[in-house]
Coordinates of C-alpha atoms in Angstrom, one line a residue:
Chain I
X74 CA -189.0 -20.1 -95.8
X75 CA -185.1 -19.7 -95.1
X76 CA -183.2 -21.2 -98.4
X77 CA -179.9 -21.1 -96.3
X78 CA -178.3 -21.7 -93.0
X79 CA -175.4 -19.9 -91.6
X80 CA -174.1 -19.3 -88.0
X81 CA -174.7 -16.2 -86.7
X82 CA -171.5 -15.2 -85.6
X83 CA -167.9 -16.6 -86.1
X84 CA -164.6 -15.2 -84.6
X85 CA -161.1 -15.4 -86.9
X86 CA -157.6 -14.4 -86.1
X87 CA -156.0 -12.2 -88.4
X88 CA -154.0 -13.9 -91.0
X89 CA -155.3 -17.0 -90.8
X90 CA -157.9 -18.5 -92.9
X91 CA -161.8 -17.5 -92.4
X92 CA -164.1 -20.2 -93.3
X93 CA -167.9 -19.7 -93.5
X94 CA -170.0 -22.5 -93.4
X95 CA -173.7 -22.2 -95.5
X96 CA -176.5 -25.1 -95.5
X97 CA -178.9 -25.4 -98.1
X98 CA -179.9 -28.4 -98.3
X99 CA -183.1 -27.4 -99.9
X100 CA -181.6 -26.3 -103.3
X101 CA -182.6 -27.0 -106.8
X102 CA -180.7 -27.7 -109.6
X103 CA -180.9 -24.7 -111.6
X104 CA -180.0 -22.6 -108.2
X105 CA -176.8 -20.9 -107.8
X106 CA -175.0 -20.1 -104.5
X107 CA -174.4 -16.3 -104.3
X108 CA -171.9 -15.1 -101.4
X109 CA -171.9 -11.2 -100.4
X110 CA -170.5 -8.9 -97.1
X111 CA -171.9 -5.9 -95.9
X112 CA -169.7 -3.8 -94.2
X113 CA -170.6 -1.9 -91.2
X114 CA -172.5 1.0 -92.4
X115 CA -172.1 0.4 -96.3
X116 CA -173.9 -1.8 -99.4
X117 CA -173.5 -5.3 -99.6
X118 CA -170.9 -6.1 -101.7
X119 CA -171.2 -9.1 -104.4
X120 CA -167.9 -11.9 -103.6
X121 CA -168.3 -14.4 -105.2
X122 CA -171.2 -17.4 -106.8
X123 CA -171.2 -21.1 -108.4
X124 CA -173.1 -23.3 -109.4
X125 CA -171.3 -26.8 -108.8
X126 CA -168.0 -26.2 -109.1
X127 CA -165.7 -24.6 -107.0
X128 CA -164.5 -21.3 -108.0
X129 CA -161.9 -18.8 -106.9
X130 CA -161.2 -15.0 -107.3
X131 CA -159.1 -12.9 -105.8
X132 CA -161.9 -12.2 -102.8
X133 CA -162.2 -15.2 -102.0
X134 CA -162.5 -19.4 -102.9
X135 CA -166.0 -20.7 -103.0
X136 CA -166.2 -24.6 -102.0
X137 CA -169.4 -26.5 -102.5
X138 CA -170.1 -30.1 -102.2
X139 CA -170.5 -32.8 -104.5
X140 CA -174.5 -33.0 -103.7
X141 CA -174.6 -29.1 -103.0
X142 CA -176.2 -29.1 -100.0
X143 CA -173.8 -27.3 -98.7
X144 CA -171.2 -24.7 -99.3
X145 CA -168.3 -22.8 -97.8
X146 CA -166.8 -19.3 -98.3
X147 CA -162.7 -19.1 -98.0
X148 CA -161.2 -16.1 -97.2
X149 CA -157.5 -17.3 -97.1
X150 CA -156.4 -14.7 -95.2
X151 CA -158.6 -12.5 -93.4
X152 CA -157.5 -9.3 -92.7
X153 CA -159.2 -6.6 -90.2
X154 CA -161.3 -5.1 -93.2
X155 CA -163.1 -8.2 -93.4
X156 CA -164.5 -7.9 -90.5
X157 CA -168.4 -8.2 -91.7
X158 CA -171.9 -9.8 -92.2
X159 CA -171.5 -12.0 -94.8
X160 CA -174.7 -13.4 -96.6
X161 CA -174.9 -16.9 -98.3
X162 CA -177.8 -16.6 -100.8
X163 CA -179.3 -19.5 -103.0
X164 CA -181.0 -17.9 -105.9
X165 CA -182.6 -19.1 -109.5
X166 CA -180.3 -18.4 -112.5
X167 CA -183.2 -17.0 -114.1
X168 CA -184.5 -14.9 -110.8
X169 CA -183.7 -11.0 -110.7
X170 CA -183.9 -10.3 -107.3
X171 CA -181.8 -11.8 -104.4
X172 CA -183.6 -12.4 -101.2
X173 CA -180.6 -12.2 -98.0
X174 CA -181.3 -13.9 -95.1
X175 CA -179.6 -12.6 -90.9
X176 CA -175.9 -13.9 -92.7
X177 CA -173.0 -14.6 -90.4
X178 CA -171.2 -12.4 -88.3
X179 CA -167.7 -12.6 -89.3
X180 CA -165.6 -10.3 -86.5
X181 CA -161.4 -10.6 -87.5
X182 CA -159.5 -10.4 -84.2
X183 CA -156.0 -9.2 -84.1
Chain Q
X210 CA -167.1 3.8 -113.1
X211 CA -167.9 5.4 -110.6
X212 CA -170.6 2.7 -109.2
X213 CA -174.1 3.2 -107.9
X214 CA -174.8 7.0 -107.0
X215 CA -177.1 7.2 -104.5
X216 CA -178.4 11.0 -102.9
X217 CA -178.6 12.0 -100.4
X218 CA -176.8 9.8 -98.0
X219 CA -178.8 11.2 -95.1
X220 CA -181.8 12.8 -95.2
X221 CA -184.4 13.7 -92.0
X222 CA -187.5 14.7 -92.1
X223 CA -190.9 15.2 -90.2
X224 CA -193.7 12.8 -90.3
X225 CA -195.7 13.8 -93.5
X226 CA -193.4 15.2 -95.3
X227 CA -192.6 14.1 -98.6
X228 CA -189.1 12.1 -99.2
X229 CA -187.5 11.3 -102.5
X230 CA -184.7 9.3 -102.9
X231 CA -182.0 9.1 -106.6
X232 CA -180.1 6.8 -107.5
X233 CA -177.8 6.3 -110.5
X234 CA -176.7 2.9 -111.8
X235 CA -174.0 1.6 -113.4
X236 CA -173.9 2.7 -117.2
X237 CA -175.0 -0.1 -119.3
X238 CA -176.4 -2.0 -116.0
X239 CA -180.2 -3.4 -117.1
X240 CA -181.7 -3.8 -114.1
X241 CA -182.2 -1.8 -111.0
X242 CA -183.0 -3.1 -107.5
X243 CA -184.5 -0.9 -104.3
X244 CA -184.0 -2.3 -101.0
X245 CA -184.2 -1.2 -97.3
X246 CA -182.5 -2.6 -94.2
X247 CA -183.5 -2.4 -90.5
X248 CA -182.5 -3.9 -87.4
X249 CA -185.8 -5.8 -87.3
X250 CA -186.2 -7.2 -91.1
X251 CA -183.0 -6.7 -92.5
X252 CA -182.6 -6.0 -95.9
X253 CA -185.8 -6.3 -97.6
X254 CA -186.6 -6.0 -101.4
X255 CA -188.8 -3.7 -102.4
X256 CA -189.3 -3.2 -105.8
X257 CA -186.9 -4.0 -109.3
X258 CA -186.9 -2.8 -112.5
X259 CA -185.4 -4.4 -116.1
X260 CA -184.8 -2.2 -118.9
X261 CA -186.4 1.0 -117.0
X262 CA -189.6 -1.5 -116.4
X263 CA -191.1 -2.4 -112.9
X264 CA -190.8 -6.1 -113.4
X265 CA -192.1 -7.0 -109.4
X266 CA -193.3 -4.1 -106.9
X267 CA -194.3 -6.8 -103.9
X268 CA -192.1 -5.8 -101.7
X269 CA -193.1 -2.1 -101.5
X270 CA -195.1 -2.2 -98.1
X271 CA -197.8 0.3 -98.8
X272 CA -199.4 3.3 -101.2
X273 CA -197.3 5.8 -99.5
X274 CA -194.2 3.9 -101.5
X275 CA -193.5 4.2 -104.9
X276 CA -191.1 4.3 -107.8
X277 CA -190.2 5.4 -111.0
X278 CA -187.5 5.1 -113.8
X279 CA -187.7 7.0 -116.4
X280 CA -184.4 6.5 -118.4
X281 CA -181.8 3.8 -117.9
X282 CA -179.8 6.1 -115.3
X283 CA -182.0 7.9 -112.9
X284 CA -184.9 5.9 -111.0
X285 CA -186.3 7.4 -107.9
X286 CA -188.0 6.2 -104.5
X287 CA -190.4 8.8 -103.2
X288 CA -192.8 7.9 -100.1
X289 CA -195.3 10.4 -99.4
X290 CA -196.6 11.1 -96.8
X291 CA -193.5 9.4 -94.5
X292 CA -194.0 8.2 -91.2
X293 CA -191.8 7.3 -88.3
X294 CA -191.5 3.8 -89.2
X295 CA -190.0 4.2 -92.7
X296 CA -186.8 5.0 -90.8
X297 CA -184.3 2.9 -92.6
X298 CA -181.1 2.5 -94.5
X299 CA -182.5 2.6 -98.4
X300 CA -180.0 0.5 -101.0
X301 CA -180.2 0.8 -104.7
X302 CA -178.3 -2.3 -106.8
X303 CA -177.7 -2.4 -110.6
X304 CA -176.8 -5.5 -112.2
X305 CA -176.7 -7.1 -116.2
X306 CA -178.6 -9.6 -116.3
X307 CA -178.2 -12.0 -119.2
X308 CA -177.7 -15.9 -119.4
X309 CA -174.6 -15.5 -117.2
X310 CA -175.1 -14.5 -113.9
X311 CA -173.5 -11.3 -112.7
X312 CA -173.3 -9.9 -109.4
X313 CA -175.3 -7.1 -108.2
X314 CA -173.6 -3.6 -107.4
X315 CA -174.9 -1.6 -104.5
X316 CA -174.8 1.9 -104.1
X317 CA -173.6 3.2 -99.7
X318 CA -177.4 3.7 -99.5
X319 CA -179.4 6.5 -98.0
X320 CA -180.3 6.8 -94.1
X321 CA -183.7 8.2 -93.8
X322 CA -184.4 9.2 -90.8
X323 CA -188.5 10.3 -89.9
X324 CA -189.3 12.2 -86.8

């Protein structure tokens, strides 16, 4: 029972802006949308969550809509390294564990 | 901080043999997570523990799997006997867990292989 929805593989030149769509149209209201990459051959890495708002860090910009059913990760501008499966996760606030789904494909051409 | 410390980052064995895999959290971290990724199932929880307790072992797929932590920076995954199909890529993830919501830190994991 998939929480989320995300293409399986996207292409993005190098500079320009990656955006990664999620679909969850499915969530709660007490469920945040969690965003992590897994580089070839290393751990995921944690980039960025929110609940309703959008929020920004210096990973990345995290837009969700106004009903939440759906969400999209901004990388503003993706670089080589980003190249990476990256994992849009809708979780509890009060779960522990976070369950990833087959995440997107993200490969940064030059 | 030096992050998530897992050992060994490769390790091969024969079938039957017993494996045992560290980690180390992050210090002050209060829950730990064990995971393992494949080609077919991706990653997969297996177990998680809060404040050195195992709060929700479902995940582990059999008898031959299990876990301890016996201090708030050292847990262990041993499976005895191992077999073939255990071959995987093992994670370990710390987090702090309180009313906010933190991400989780994961260690470069450990590739197991089973022959």
């Amino acid at each position: 029972d998939a929480k989320t929805t995300q293409p399986t593989s996207m292409d993005c030149a190098e500079g320009r802006a990656a955006n990664l769509p999620c679909n969850h149209s499915t969530i709660s209201g007490n469920e945040y949308v969690y965003w992590y990459r897994q580089i070839h051959s290393q751990g995921p890495q944690y980039i960025i969550h929110g609940l309703k708002n959008n929020e920004t860090n210096e990973m990345a910009s995290l837009i969700i809509t106004e009903d939440r059913k759906s969400s999209t990760l901004i990388l503003p501008h993706a670089t080589l390294r980003d190249t990476a499966v990256y994992y849009c996760i809708v979780q509890s606030g009060s779960a522990r564990q976070l369950t990833f789904g087959s995440g997107t494909q993200l490969t940064v051409l030059p | 901080d030096a992050g998530v410390i897992q050992s060994p980052r490769h390790e091969v064995t024969e079938m039957g043999q017993e494996v045992t895999l560290r980690c180390k959290p992050i210090s002050g971290h209060n829950s730990l997570f064990w995971y393992r990724q494949t080609m077919m199932r991706g990653l997969e929880l297996l177990i998680y523990f809060n404040n050195n307790v195992p709060i929700d072992d479902s995940g582990m797929p059999e008898d031959r799997f299990s876990a301890k932590m016996p201090n708030a920076s050292f847990s262990t995954l041993k499976i005895q006997p191992s077999e073939p199909r255990d071959s995987a890529v093992y994670f370990c993830a710390s987090s702090l867990l309180s009313q906010a919501n933190y991400g989780y830190t994961f260690g470069s994991g450990t590739r197991l292989t089973v022959v």
